[in-house]
Structures are given as C-alpha cells and as structure tokens.
Amino acid sequence: MLKRIFIFLMTLMLFTACAFAEEWTYLGRYMAKNDLFYLHTTDALILNHLFPYNSKSAESHQQYDVYYFHDHSKDVYEVTEAYNSISIPINAKIVPLNIYGKPMISDGVFCGQIFSDVIIQNAGIFEVRPTAFFITDSSTNKEIFRAAGEMQGQALYADTAAAKIVEITGPHKGWKSPIQGVPLSMLQQH
C-alpha cells in the first residue's frame, strides 16, 4: 500500500512539473460542440474530445487553441512474453477562445486555461488516461480547479487533438508503426 502511495506521489510530482513547461508547441485550433448540459472546461478527457476547427461549425462549437509538450525520454516501451506495451505521456495547455477567436480573459472556470496531463497507452486498443488536470484563472493565473490521480480513461478517438499529438511526435520509443485512434463511426450505434 505504501509503495502505491509513493509511486502515485512521484508520478503526480513528475506530471505536475511538466505541466508548467515553457516549451509549448502550438498544435492548432480545435473545437468542441456546445452543450448546455456538459461543461468541457472541467472534462479531464478534453484532449480526446477536441476536433479540428471548422469555420462552418463556429457558432455551435467552442473554440480552443491547443499547445502541447512531449519529451520522448518519458516514453515507456515494455516487451514481455504476453504483450508489447507502450505508454506515452503528453502535457497540454488548452486556451478557450471567444467568438472572435481571441483568448478569453476573465475569471472563473469557464474561461480559464486548461492544463491536461494524459498518458496514451495500448490496452488492446490505444487509450487516453488522464493523470492530472487543472484550470488556472486567465486573468490572475491562480489555480481554481484541480484533479489528479487515477482517472477513467477511454479509447483514443481518431482526428482528435490527442491523436494528432501522438501522431506528429512519433515514432515513439520501440513502437515503429503509427499510433492511430478509433474512428468515431465505429463506436456509434446504427
């Protein structure tokens, strides 16, 4: 039990330190469909729910600028008799934009900068598993929301910000083939 707590704390420290990395790379403009009953800014899996910006959908979607940091030194590749496994840590900064495409500068969770630390790993299919997630107030940079620890993951979706980051930062340690997400059409019921 103490070993698990120690590993959790070390992992949390590692990913929290990386979330403040100054070497952000701009990924692009992404969007998520507006939904009155679902708040994207507190979605720990937001990287897997952001799709490339499309000006035709601007009125019905919230826009975000997405930045990422990935260092191959933290990729973990493991081979056993039973399986080959890879874990790829990614840190992202997600900036909500107003209707004019400018960063929202206001206080509160709805307009804050989102920092999302995830691990992309294979578990039959590739999945996204959040490890830390927090929001800073865009006007004061004060942390206003935090979640960390073991969180529910989900299949890596194709064409999302998470899939694009893992694609353009590849190839990854020991894993020569491209890492791709599952097309949403495969998951939808007919």
mmCIF file with all atom_site columns, N, CA and C in Angstrom, residues 34-84:
data_model
loop_
_atom_site.group_PDB
_atom_site.id
_atom_site.type_symbol
_atom_site.label_atom_id
_atom_site.label_alt_id
_atom_site.label_comp_id
_atom_site.label_asym_id
_atom_site.label_entity_id
_atom_site.label_seq_id
_atom_site.pdbx_PDB_ins_code
_atom_site.Cartn_x
_atom_site.Cartn_y
_atom_site.Cartn_z
_atom_site.occupancy
_atom_site.B_iso_or_equiv
_atom_site.pdbx_formal_charge
_atom_site.auth_seq_id
_atom_site.auth_comp_id
_atom_site.auth_asym_id
_atom_site.auth_atom_id
_atom_site.pdbx_PDB_model_num
ATOM 1   N N  . ASN A 1 34 ? -20.864 22.820  -28.460 1.00 0.00 ? 34 ASN A N  1
ATOM 2   C CA . ASN A 1 34 ? -21.504 23.442  -27.297 1.00 0.00 ? 34 ASN A CA 1
ATOM 3   C C  . ASN A 1 34 ? -22.638 22.559  -26.803 1.00 0.00 ? 34 ASN A C  1
ATOM 4   N N  . ASP A 1 35 ? -22.719 22.404  -25.495 1.00 0.00 ? 35 ASP A N  1
ATOM 5   C CA . ASP A 1 35 ? -23.754 21.589  -24.891 1.00 0.00 ? 35 ASP A CA 1
ATOM 6   C C  . ASP A 1 35 ? -24.107 22.213  -23.539 1.00 0.00 ? 35 ASP A C  1
ATOM 7   N N  . LEU A 1 36 ? -25.356 22.614  -23.385 1.00 0.00 ? 36 LEU A N  1
ATOM 8   C CA . LEU A 1 36 ? -25.777 23.263  -22.138 1.00 0.00 ? 36 LEU A CA 1
ATOM 9   C C  . LEU A 1 36 ? -25.645 22.362  -20.926 1.00 0.00 ? 36 LEU A C  1
ATOM 10  N N  . PHE A 1 37 ? -25.670 21.051  -21.132 1.00 0.00 ? 37 PHE A N  1
ATOM 11  C CA . PHE A 1 37 ? -25.652 20.105  -20.020 1.00 0.00 ? 37 PHE A CA 1
ATOM 12  C C  . PHE A 1 37 ? -24.275 19.485  -19.782 1.00 0.00 ? 37 PHE A C  1
ATOM 13  N N  . TYR A 1 38 ? -23.265 19.932  -20.532 1.00 0.00 ? 38 TYR A N  1
ATOM 14  C CA . TYR A 1 38 ? -21.943 19.340  -20.400 1.00 0.00 ? 38 TYR A CA 1
ATOM 15  C C  . TYR A 1 38 ? -20.894 20.442  -20.443 1.00 0.00 ? 38 TYR A C  1
ATOM 16  N N  . LEU A 1 39 ? -20.073 20.527  -19.437 1.00 0.00 ? 39 LEU A N  1
ATOM 17  C CA . LEU A 1 39 ? -19.063 21.566  -19.324 1.00 0.00 ? 39 LEU A CA 1
ATOM 18  C C  . LEU A 1 39 ? -17.707 21.023  -19.781 1.00 0.00 ? 39 LEU A C  1
ATOM 19  N N  . HIS A 1 40 ? -17.222 21.485  -20.924 1.00 0.00 ? 40 HIS A N  1
ATOM 20  C CA . HIS A 1 40 ? -15.954 20.994  -21.468 1.00 0.00 ? 40 HIS A CA 1
ATOM 21  C C  . HIS A 1 40 ? -14.754 21.402  -20.627 1.00 0.00 ? 40 HIS A C  1
ATOM 22  N N  . THR A 1 41 ? -14.839 22.557  -19.991 1.00 0.00 ? 41 THR A N  1
ATOM 23  C CA . THR A 1 41 ? -13.665 23.059  -19.282 1.00 0.00 ? 41 THR A CA 1
ATOM 24  C C  . THR A 1 41 ? -13.294 22.231  -18.059 1.00 0.00 ? 41 THR A C  1
ATOM 25  N N  . THR A 1 42 ? -14.182 21.393  -17.565 1.00 0.00 ? 42 THR A N  1
ATOM 26  C CA . THR A 1 42 ? -13.821 20.508  -16.456 1.00 0.00 ? 42 THR A CA 1
ATOM 27  C C  . THR A 1 42 ? -13.812 19.051  -16.896 1.00 0.00 ? 42 THR A C  1
ATOM 28  N N  . ASP A 1 43 ? -13.584 18.819  -18.169 1.00 0.00 ? 43 ASP A N  1
ATOM 29  C CA . ASP A 1 43 ? -13.527 17.479  -18.749 1.00 0.00 ? 43 ASP A CA 1
ATOM 30  C C  . ASP A 1 43 ? -12.073 17.016  -18.777 1.00 0.00 ? 43 ASP A C  1
ATOM 31  N N  . ALA A 1 44 ? -11.717 16.066  -17.928 1.00 0.00 ? 44 ALA A N  1
ATOM 32  C CA . ALA A 1 44 ? -10.335 15.580  -17.863 1.00 0.00 ? 44 ALA A CA 1
ATOM 33  C C  . ALA A 1 44 ? -9.896  14.914  -19.166 1.00 0.00 ? 44 ALA A C  1
ATOM 34  N N  . LEU A 1 45 ? -10.843 14.514  -19.996 1.00 0.00 ? 45 LEU A N  1
ATOM 35  C CA . LEU A 1 45 ? -10.528 13.890  -21.291 1.00 0.00 ? 45 LEU A CA 1
ATOM 36  C C  . LEU A 1 45 ? -10.721 14.867  -22.456 1.00 0.00 ? 45 LEU A C  1
ATOM 37  N N  . ILE A 1 46 ? -10.634 16.157  -22.193 1.00 0.00 ? 46 ILE A N  1
ATOM 38  C CA . ILE A 1 46 ? -10.908 17.152  -23.232 1.00 0.00 ? 46 ILE A CA 1
ATOM 39  C C  . ILE A 1 46 ? -10.001 16.976  -24.452 1.00 0.00 ? 46 ILE A C  1
ATOM 40  N N  . LEU A 1 47 ? -8.759  16.567  -24.270 1.00 0.00 ? 47 LEU A N  1
ATOM 41  C CA . LEU A 1 47 ? -7.870  16.351  -25.424 1.00 0.00 ? 47 LEU A CA 1
ATOM 42  C C  . LEU A 1 47 ? -8.435  15.317  -26.389 1.00 0.00 ? 47 LEU A C  1
ATOM 43  N N  . ASN A 1 48 ? -9.181  14.377  -25.875 1.00 0.00 ? 48 ASN A N  1
ATOM 44  C CA . ASN A 1 48 ? -9.775  13.326  -26.703 1.00 0.00 ? 48 ASN A CA 1
ATOM 45  C C  . ASN A 1 48 ? -11.158 13.734  -27.223 1.00 0.00 ? 48 ASN A C  1
ATOM 46  N N  . HIS A 1 49 ? -11.617 14.929  -26.853 1.00 0.00 ? 49 HIS A N  1
ATOM 47  C CA . HIS A 1 49 ? -12.930 15.414  -27.274 1.00 0.00 ? 49 HIS A CA 1
ATOM 48  C C  . HIS A 1 49 ? -12.838 16.662  -28.144 1.00 0.00 ? 49 HIS A C  1
ATOM 49  N N  . LEU A 1 50 ? -11.627 17.094  -28.468 1.00 0.00 ? 50 LEU A N  1
ATOM 50  C CA . LEU A 1 50 ? -11.422 18.264  -29.319 1.00 0.00 ? 50 LEU A CA 1
ATOM 51  C C  . LEU A 1 50 ? -11.112 17.825  -30.744 1.00 0.00 ? 50 LEU A C  1
ATOM 52  N N  . PHE A 1 51 ? -11.867 18.365  -31.692 1.00 0.00 ? 51 PHE A N  1
ATOM 53  C CA . PHE A 1 51 ? -11.694 18.040  -33.106 1.00 0.00 ? 51 PHE A CA 1
ATOM 54  C C  . PHE A 1 51 ? -11.226 19.275  -33.859 1.00 0.00 ? 51 PHE A C  1
ATOM 55  N N  . PRO A 1 52 ? -10.563 19.088  -35.015 1.00 0.00 ? 52 PRO A N  1
ATOM 56  C CA . PRO A 1 52 ? -10.039 20.246  -35.759 1.00 0.00 ? 52 PRO A CA 1
ATOM 57  C C  . PRO A 1 52 ? -11.119 21.298  -36.036 1.00 0.00 ? 52 PRO A C  1
ATOM 58  N N  . TYR A 1 53 ? -10.696 22.551  -35.971 1.00 0.00 ? 53 TYR A N  1
ATOM 59  C CA . TYR A 1 53 ? -11.589 23.686  -36.184 1.00 0.00 ? 53 TYR A CA 1
ATOM 60  C C  . TYR A 1 53 ? -12.138 23.675  -37.604 1.00 0.00 ? 53 TYR A C  1
ATOM 61  N N  . ASN A 1 54 ? -13.429 23.993  -37.697 1.00 0.00 ? 54 ASN A N  1
ATOM 62  C CA . ASN A 1 54 ? -14.117 24.094  -38.973 1.00 0.00 ? 54 ASN A CA 1
ATOM 63  C C  . ASN A 1 54 ? -14.957 25.364  -38.902 1.00 0.00 ? 54 ASN A C  1
ATOM 64  N N  . SER A 1 55 ? -14.676 26.338  -39.751 1.00 0.00 ? 55 SER A N  1
ATOM 65  C CA . SER A 1 55 ? -15.375 27.628  -39.658 1.00 0.00 ? 55 SER A CA 1
ATOM 66  C C  . SER A 1 55 ? -16.885 27.503  -39.858 1.00 0.00 ? 55 SER A C  1
ATOM 67  N N  . LYS A 1 56 ? -17.337 26.453  -40.520 1.00 0.00 ? 56 LYS A N  1
ATOM 68  C CA . LYS A 1 56 ? -18.773 26.253  -40.732 1.00 0.00 ? 56 LYS A CA 1
ATOM 69  C C  . LYS A 1 56 ? -19.495 25.921  -39.424 1.00 0.00 ? 56 LYS A C  1
ATOM 70  N N  . SER A 1 57 ? -18.768 25.388  -38.452 1.00 0.00 ? 57 SER A N  1
ATOM 71  C CA . SER A 1 57 ? -19.369 24.980  -37.180 1.00 0.00 ? 57 SER A CA 1
ATOM 72  C C  . SER A 1 57 ? -19.073 25.954  -36.051 1.00 0.00 ? 57 SER A C  1
ATOM 73  N N  . ALA A 1 58 ? -18.534 27.120  -36.372 1.00 0.00 ? 58 ALA A N  1
ATOM 74  C CA . ALA A 1 58 ? -18.067 28.055  -35.347 1.00 0.00 ? 58 ALA A CA 1
ATOM 75  C C  . ALA A 1 58 ? -19.170 28.484  -34.383 1.00 0.00 ? 58 ALA A C  1
ATOM 76  N N  . GLU A 1 59 ? -20.389 28.652  -34.855 1.00 0.00 ? 59 GLU A N  1
ATOM 77  C CA . GLU A 1 59 ? -21.462 29.132  -33.983 1.00 0.00 ? 59 GLU A CA 1
ATOM 78  C C  . GLU A 1 59 ? -21.953 28.074  -32.995 1.00 0.00 ? 59 GLU A C  1
ATOM 79  N N  . SER A 1 60 ? -21.837 26.809  -33.345 1.00 0.00 ? 60 SER A N  1
ATOM 80  C CA . SER A 1 60 ? -22.354 25.751  -32.477 1.00 0.00 ? 60 SER A CA 1
ATOM 81  C C  . SER A 1 60 ? -21.254 25.039  -31.690 1.00 0.00 ? 60 SER A C  1
ATOM 82  N N  . HIS A 1 61 ? -20.028 25.535  -31.778 1.00 0.00 ? 61 HIS A N  1
ATOM 83  C CA . HIS A 1 61 ? -18.893 24.903  -31.108 1.00 0.00 ? 61 HIS A CA 1
ATOM 84  C C  . HIS A 1 61 ? -18.073 25.927  -30.343 1.00 0.00 ? 61 HIS A C  1
ATOM 85  N N  . GLN A 1 62 ? -17.447 25.483  -29.267 1.00 0.00 ? 62 GLN A N  1
ATOM 86  C CA . GLN A 1 62 ? -16.496 26.304  -28.511 1.00 0.00 ? 62 GLN A CA 1
ATOM 87  C C  . GLN A 1 62 ? -15.120 26.082  -29.123 1.00 0.00 ? 62 GLN A C  1
ATOM 88  N N  . GLN A 1 63 ? -14.408 27.173  -29.398 1.00 0.00 ? 63 GLN A N  1
ATOM 89  C CA . GLN A 1 63 ? -13.081 27.092  -29.994 1.00 0.00 ? 63 GLN A CA 1
ATOM 90  C C  . GLN A 1 63 ? -11.998 27.099  -28.909 1.00 0.00 ? 63 GLN A C  1
ATOM 91  N N  . TYR A 1 64 ? -10.900 26.405  -29.203 1.00 0.00 ? 64 TYR A N  1
ATOM 92  C CA . TYR A 1 64 ? -9.755  26.351  -28.295 1.00 0.00 ? 64 TYR A CA 1
ATOM 93  C C  . TYR A 1 64 ? -8.467  26.380  -29.113 1.00 0.00 ? 64 TYR A C  1
ATOM 94  N N  . ASP A 1 65 ? -7.446  27.040  -28.590 1.00 0.00 ? 65 ASP A N  1
ATOM 95  C CA . ASP A 1 65 ? -6.094  26.892  -29.121 1.00 0.00 ? 65 ASP A CA 1
ATOM 96  C C  . ASP A 1 65 ? -5.423  25.838  -28.255 1.00 0.00 ? 65 ASP A C  1
ATOM 97  N N  . VAL A 1 66 ? -4.758  24.876  -28.900 1.00 0.00 ? 66 VAL A N  1
ATOM 98  C CA . VAL A 1 66 ? -4.152  23.755  -28.172 1.00 0.00 ? 66 VAL A CA 1
ATOM 99  C C  . VAL A 1 66 ? -2.633  23.797  -28.353 1.00 0.00 ? 66 VAL A C  1
ATOM 100 N N  . TYR A 1 67 ? -1.934  23.672  -27.237 1.00 0.00 ? 67 TYR A N  1
ATOM 101 C CA . TYR A 1 67 ? -0.473  23.607  -27.189 1.00 0.00 ? 67 TYR A CA 1
ATOM 102 C C  . TYR A 1 67 ? -0.095  22.307  -26.496 1.00 0.00 ? 67 TYR A C  1
ATOM 103 N N  . TYR A 1 68 ? 1.078   21.766  -26.817 1.00 0.00 ? 68 TYR A N  1
ATOM 104 C CA . TYR A 1 68 ? 1.484   20.517  -26.177 1.00 0.00 ? 68 TYR A CA 1
ATOM 105 C C  . TYR A 1 68 ? 2.974   20.519  -25.876 1.00 0.00 ? 68 TYR A C  1
ATOM 106 N N  . PHE A 1 69 ? 3.345   19.616  -24.981 1.00 0.00 ? 69 PHE A N  1
ATOM 107 C CA . PHE A 1 69 ? 4.742   19.339  -24.674 1.00 0.00 ? 69 PHE A CA 1
ATOM 108 C C  . PHE A 1 69 ? 4.887   17.826  -24.584 1.00 0.00 ? 69 PHE A C  1
ATOM 109 N N  . HIS A 1 70 ? 5.850   17.293  -25.322 1.00 0.00 ? 70 HIS A N  1
ATOM 110 C CA . HIS A 1 70 ? 6.125   15.849  -25.248 1.00 0.00 ? 70 HIS A CA 1
ATOM 111 C C  . HIS A 1 70 ? 7.623   15.640  -25.340 1.00 0.00 ? 70 HIS A C  1
ATOM 112 N N  . ASP A 1 71 ? 8.149   14.850  -24.422 1.00 0.00 ? 71 ASP A N  1
ATOM 113 C CA . ASP A 1 71 ? 9.568   14.514  -24.384 1.00 0.00 ? 71 ASP A CA 1
ATOM 114 C C  . ASP A 1 71 ? 9.678   12.995  -24.450 1.00 0.00 ? 71 ASP A C  1
ATOM 115 N N  . HIS A 1 72 ? 10.309  12.488  -25.485 1.00 0.00 ? 72 HIS A N  1
ATOM 116 C CA . HIS A 1 72 ? 10.416  11.035  -25.666 1.00 0.00 ? 72 HIS A CA 1
ATOM 117 C C  . HIS A 1 72 ? 11.143  10.338  -24.517 1.00 0.00 ? 72 HIS A C  1
ATOM 118 N N  . SER A 1 73 ? 11.855  11.096  -23.697 1.00 0.00 ? 73 SER A N  1
ATOM 119 C CA . SER A 1 73 ? 12.599  10.464  -22.605 1.00 0.00 ? 73 SER A CA 1
ATOM 120 C C  . SER A 1 73 ? 11.676  9.789   -21.593 1.00 0.00 ? 73 SER A C  1
ATOM 121 N N  . LYS A 1 74 ? 10.402  10.179  -21.578 1.00 0.00 ? 74 LYS A N  1
ATOM 122 C CA . LYS A 1 74 ? 9.464   9.591   -20.624 1.00 0.00 ? 74 LYS A CA 1
ATOM 123 C C  . LYS A 1 74 ? 8.586   8.501   -21.249 1.00 0.00 ? 74 LYS A C  1
ATOM 124 N N  . ASP A 1 75 ? 8.761   8.247   -22.557 1.00 0.00 ? 75 ASP A N  1
ATOM 125 C CA . ASP A 1 75 ? 8.038   7.136   -23.180 1.00 0.00 ? 75 ASP A CA 1
ATOM 126 C C  . ASP A 1 75 ? 8.512   5.832   -22.549 1.00 0.00 ? 75 ASP A C  1
ATOM 127 N N  . VAL A 1 76 ? 7.591   4.914   -22.312 1.00 0.00 ? 76 VAL A N  1
ATOM 128 C CA . VAL A 1 76 ? 7.950   3.621   -21.734 1.00 0.00 ? 76 VAL A CA 1
ATOM 129 C C  . VAL A 1 76 ? 7.502   2.529   -22.691 1.00 0.00 ? 76 VAL A C  1
ATOM 130 N N  . TYR A 1 77 ? 8.449   1.714   -23.128 1.00 0.00 ? 77 TYR A N  1
ATOM 131 C CA . TYR A 1 77 ? 8.158   0.593   -24.019 1.00 0.00 ? 77 TYR A CA 1
ATOM 132 C C  . TYR A 1 77 ? 8.571   -0.680  -23.300 1.00 0.00 ? 77 TYR A C  1
ATOM 133 N N  . GLU A 1 78 ? 7.649   -1.636  -23.195 1.00 0.00 ? 78 GLU A N  1
ATOM 134 C CA . GLU A 1 78 ? 7.911   -2.870  -22.458 1.00 0.00 ? 78 GLU A CA 1
ATOM 135 C C  . GLU A 1 78 ? 7.492   -4.070  -23.302 1.00 0.00 ? 78 GLU A C  1
ATOM 136 N N  . VAL A 1 79 ? 8.375   -5.056  -23.359 1.00 0.00 ? 79 VAL A N  1
ATOM 137 C CA . VAL A 1 79 ? 8.085   -6.280  -24.100 1.00 0.00 ? 79 VAL A CA 1
ATOM 138 C C  . VAL A 1 79 ? 8.138   -7.455  -23.128 1.00 0.00 ? 79 VAL A C  1
ATOM 139 N N  . THR A 1 80 ? 7.079   -8.255  -23.131 1.00 0.00 ? 80 THR A N  1
ATOM 140 C CA . THR A 1 80 ? 7.051   -9.484  -22.332 1.00 0.00 ? 80 THR A CA 1
ATOM 141 C C  . THR A 1 80 ? 6.626   -10.617 -23.252 1.00 0.00 ? 80 THR A C  1
ATOM 142 N N  . GLU A 1 81 ? 6.559   -11.824 -22.709 1.00 0.00 ? 81 GLU A N  1
ATOM 143 C CA . GLU A 1 81 ? 6.085   -12.963 -23.499 1.00 0.00 ? 81 GLU A CA 1
ATOM 144 C C  . GLU A 1 81 ? 4.626   -12.782 -23.904 1.00 0.00 ? 81 GLU A C  1
ATOM 145 N N  . ALA A 1 82 ? 3.859   -12.104 -23.077 1.00 0.00 ? 82 ALA A N  1
ATOM 146 C CA . ALA A 1 82 ? 2.420   -11.984 -23.312 1.00 0.00 ? 82 ALA A CA 1
ATOM 147 C C  . ALA A 1 82 ? 2.032   -10.759 -24.139 1.00 0.00 ? 82 ALA A C  1
ATOM 148 N N  . TYR A 1 83 ? 2.808   -9.677  -24.061 1.00 0.00 ? 83 TYR A N  1
ATOM 149 C CA . TYR A 1 83 ? 2.374   -8.461  -24.742 1.00 0.00 ? 83 TYR A CA 1
ATOM 150 C C  . TYR A 1 83 ? 3.537   -7.496  -24.970 1.00 0.00 ? 83 TYR A C  1
ATOM 151 N N  . ASN A 1 84 ? 3.296   -6.542  -25.871 1.00 0.00 ? 84 ASN A N  1
ATOM 152 C CA . ASN A 1 84 ? 4.156   -5.380  -26.075 1.00 0.00 ? 84 ASN A CA 1
ATOM 153 C C  . ASN A 1 84 ? 3.349   -4.177  -25.597 1.00 0.00 ? 84 ASN A C  1
#
